[in-house]
XYZ file of N, CA, C and O in Angstrom:
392
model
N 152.177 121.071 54.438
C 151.783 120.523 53.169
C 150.996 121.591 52.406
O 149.939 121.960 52.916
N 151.398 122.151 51.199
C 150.658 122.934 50.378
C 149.545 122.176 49.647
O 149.757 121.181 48.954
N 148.549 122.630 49.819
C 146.784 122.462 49.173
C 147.105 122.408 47.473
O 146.439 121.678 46.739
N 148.412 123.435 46.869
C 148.532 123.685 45.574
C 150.466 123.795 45.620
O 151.099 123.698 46.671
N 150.966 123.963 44.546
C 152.407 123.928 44.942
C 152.354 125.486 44.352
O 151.946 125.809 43.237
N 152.949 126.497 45.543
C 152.969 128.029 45.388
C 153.655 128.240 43.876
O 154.477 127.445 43.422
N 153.172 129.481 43.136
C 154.247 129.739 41.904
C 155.308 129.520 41.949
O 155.811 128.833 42.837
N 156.058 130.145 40.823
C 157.619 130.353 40.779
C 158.157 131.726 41.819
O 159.178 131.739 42.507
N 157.121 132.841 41.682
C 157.738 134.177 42.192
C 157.540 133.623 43.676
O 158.460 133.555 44.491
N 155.912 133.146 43.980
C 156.392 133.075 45.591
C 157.231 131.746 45.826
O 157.213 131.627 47.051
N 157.867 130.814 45.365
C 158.322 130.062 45.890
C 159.547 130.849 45.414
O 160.445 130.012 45.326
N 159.821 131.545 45.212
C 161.347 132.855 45.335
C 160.960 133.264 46.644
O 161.377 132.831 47.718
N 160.065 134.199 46.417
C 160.161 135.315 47.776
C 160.644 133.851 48.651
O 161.841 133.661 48.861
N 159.585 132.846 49.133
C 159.654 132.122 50.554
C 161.212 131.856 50.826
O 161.539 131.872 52.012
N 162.299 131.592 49.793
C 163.320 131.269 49.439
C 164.387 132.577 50.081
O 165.350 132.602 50.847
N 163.793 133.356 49.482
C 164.752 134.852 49.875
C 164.261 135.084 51.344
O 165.220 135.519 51.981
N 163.510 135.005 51.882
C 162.474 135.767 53.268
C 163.965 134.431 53.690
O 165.112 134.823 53.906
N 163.619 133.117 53.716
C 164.570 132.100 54.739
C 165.810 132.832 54.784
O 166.264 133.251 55.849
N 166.352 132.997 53.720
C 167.559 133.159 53.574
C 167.858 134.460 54.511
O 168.779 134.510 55.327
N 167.222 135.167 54.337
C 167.161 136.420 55.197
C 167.234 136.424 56.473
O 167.990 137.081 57.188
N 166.032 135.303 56.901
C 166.061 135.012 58.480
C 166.821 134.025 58.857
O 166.385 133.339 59.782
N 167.952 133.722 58.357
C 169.235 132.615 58.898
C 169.943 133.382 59.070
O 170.674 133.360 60.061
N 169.995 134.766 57.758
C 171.040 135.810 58.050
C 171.010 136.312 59.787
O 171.784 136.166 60.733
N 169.776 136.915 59.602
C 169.180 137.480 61.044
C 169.522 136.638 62.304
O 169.554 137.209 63.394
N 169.729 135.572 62.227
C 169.385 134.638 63.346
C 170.838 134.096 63.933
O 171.331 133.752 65.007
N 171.213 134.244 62.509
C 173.262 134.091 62.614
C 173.775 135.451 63.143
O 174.620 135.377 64.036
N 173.460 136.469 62.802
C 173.671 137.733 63.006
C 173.470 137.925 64.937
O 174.326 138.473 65.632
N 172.170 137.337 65.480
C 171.970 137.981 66.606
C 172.949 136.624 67.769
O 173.529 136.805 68.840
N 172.753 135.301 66.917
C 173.371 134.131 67.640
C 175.150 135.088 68.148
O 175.565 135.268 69.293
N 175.676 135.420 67.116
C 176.882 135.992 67.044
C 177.455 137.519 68.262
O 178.499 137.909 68.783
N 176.383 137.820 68.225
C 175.910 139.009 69.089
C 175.996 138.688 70.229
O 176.795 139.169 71.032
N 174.894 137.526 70.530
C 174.856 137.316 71.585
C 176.346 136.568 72.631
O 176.663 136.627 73.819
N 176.862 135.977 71.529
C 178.335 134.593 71.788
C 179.033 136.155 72.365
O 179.424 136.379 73.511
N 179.039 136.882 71.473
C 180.198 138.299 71.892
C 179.980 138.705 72.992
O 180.851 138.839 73.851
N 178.577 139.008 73.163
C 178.327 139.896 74.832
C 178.969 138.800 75.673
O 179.914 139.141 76.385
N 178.551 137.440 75.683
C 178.861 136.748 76.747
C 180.289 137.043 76.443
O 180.306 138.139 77.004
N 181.516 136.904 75.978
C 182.468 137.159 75.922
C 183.444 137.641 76.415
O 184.510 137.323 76.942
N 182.418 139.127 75.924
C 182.602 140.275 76.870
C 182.666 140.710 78.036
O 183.293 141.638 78.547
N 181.821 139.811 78.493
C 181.357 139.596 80.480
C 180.125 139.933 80.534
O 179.696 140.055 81.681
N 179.198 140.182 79.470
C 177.718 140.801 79.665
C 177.023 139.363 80.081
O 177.251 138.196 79.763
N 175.968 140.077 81.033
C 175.203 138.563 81.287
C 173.628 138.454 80.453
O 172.683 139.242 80.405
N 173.834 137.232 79.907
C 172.701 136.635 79.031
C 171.817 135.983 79.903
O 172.277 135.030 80.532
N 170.693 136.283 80.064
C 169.706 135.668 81.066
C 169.202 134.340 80.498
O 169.254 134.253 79.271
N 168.575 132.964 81.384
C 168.313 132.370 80.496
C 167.564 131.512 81.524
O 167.058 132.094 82.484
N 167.475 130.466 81.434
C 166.085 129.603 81.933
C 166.346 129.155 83.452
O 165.596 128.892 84.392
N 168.010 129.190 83.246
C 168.783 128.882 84.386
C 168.655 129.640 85.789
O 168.866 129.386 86.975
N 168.116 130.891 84.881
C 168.725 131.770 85.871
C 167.029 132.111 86.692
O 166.932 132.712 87.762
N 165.835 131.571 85.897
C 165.050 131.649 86.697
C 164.286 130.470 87.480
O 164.794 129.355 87.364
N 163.173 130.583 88.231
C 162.391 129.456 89.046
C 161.317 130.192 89.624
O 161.241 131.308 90.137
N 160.694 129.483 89.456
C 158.714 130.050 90.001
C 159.417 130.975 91.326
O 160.382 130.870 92.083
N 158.226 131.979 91.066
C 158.640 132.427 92.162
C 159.369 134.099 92.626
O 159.293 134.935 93.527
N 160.236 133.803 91.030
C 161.234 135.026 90.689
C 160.574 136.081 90.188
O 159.422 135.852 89.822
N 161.034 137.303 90.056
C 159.998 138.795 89.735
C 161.133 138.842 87.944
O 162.173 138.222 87.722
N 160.567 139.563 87.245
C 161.106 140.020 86.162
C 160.379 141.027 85.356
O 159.215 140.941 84.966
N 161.252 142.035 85.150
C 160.394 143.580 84.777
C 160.196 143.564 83.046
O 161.024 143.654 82.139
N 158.982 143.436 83.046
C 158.687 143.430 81.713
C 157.800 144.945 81.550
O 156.783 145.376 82.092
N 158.584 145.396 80.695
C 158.128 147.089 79.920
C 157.644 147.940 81.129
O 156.650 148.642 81.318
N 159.121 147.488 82.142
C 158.624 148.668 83.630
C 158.005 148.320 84.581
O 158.039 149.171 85.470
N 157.358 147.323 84.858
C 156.253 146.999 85.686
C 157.145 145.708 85.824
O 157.835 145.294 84.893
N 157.067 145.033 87.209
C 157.556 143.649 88.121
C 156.571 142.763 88.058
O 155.428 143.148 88.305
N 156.791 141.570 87.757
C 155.682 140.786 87.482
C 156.446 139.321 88.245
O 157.610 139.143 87.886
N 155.979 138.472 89.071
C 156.291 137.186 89.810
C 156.119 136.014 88.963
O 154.921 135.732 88.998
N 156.678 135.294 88.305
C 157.132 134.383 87.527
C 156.182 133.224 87.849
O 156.681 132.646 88.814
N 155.107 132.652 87.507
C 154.238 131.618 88.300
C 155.091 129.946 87.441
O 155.039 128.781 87.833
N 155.763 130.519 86.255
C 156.136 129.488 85.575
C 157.573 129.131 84.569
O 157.626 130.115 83.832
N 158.824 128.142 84.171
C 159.626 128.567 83.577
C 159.779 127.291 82.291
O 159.938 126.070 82.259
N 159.654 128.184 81.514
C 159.967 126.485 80.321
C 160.984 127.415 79.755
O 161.208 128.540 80.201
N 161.759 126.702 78.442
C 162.613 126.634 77.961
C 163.200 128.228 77.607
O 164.333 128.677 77.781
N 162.124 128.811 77.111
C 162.074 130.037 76.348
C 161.659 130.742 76.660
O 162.039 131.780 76.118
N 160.589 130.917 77.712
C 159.568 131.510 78.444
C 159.511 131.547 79.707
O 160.295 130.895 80.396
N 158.775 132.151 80.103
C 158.501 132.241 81.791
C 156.900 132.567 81.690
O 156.501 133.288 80.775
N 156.106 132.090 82.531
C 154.829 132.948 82.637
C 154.936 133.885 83.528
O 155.849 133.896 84.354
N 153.791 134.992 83.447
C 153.907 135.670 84.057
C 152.005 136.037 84.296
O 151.291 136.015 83.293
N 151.413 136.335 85.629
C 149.705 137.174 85.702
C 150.134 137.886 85.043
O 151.157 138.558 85.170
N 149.038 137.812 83.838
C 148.779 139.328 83.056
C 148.332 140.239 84.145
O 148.285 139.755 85.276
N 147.966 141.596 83.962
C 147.691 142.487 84.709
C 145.965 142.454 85.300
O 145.423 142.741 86.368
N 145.456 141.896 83.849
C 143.664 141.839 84.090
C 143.762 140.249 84.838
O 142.694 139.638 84.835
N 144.474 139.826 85.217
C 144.451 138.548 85.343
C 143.155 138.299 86.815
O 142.430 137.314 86.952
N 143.198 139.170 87.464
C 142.454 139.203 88.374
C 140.876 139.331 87.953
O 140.001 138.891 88.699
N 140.546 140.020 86.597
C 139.647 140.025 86.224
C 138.970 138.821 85.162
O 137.908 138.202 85.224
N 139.891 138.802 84.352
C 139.448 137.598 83.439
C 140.057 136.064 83.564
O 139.744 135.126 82.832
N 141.093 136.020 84.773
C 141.378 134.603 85.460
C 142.850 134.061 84.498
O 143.592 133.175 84.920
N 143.081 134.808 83.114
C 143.573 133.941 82.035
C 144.985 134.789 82.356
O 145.090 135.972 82.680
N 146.375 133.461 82.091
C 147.777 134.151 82.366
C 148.045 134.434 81.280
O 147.474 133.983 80.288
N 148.876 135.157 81.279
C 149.725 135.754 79.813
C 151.411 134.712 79.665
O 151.885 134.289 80.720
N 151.923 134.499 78.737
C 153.508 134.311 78.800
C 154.262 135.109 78.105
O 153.805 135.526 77.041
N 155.303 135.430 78.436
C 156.102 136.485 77.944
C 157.665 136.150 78.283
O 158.147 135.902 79.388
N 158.304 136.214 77.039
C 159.749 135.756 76.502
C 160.546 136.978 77.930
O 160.391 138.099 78.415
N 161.701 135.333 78.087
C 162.381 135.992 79.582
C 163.023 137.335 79.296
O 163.655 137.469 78.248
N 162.907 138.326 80.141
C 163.723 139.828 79.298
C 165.261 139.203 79.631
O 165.633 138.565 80.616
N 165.886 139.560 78.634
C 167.195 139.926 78.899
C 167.942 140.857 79.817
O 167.577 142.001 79.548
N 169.031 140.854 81.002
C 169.400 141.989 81.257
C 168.781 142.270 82.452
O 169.300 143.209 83.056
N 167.967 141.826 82.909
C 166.796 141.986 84.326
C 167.142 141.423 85.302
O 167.443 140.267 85.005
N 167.260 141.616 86.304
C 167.806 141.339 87.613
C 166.268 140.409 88.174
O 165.078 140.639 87.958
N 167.161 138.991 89.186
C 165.908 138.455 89.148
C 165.193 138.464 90.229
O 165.517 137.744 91.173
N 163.972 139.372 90.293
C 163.458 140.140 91.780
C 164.359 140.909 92.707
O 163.832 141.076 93.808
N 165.615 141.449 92.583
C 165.670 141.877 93.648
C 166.289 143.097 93.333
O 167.507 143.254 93.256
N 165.332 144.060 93.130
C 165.757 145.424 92.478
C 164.691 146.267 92.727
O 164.722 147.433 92.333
C-alpha cells in the first residue's frame, strides 16, 4: 500500500523495471527447460535432505536444513556467534560425495 500514489515518471520506471524482470525471468525459466533437455542436471529440493554436503563458493558445507528454495547451511562463524546462515541450493553440485 503506498503512503502517497508515486508520480507519473516513477510509476513508469516501476512499470518498465517489471517488465524487464518477466523478461529476465522468462529468459532464464527457458534456459533452464533447455539444459534439462539437453540432459544437463538441474538440482532441486528433491535432490537434497538434511544431512547432504553442498559446495558453496569452494568450501563443503552439511545441509542442517531443506525448504523449497533453500537449504541451510552453518555459516562458517557459526561456532562463534551460534547464528545459521541460508543459502540458495547451488546448481550443478554433486550431493556430498565429491
Amino acid at each position: 500500500m503506498w503512503r502517497r500514489e508515486p508520480s507519473e515518471a516513477r510509476r513508469e520506471e516501476l512499470t518498465r523495471r517489471l517488465a524487464e524482470y518477466d523478461e529476465e525471468l522468462t529468459y532464464w525459466a527457458e534456459t533452464i527447460k533447455e539444459a534439462e533437455r539437453r540432459g544437463f542436471k538441474v538440482w532441486g529440493r528433491a535432490d537434497f535432505i538434511k544431512g547432504d554436503f553442498v559446495r558453496w563458493r569452494g568450501s563443503w558445507y552439511e545441509v542442517t536444513r531443506v525448504n523449497a528454495k533453500t537449504a541451510t547451511v552453518p555459516h562458517i562463524h557459526a561456532a562463534f556467534d551460534g547464528r545459521r546462515r541460508r543459502r540458495r541450493l547451488p546448481r550443478g553440485h554433486p550431493r556430498g560425495n565429491g
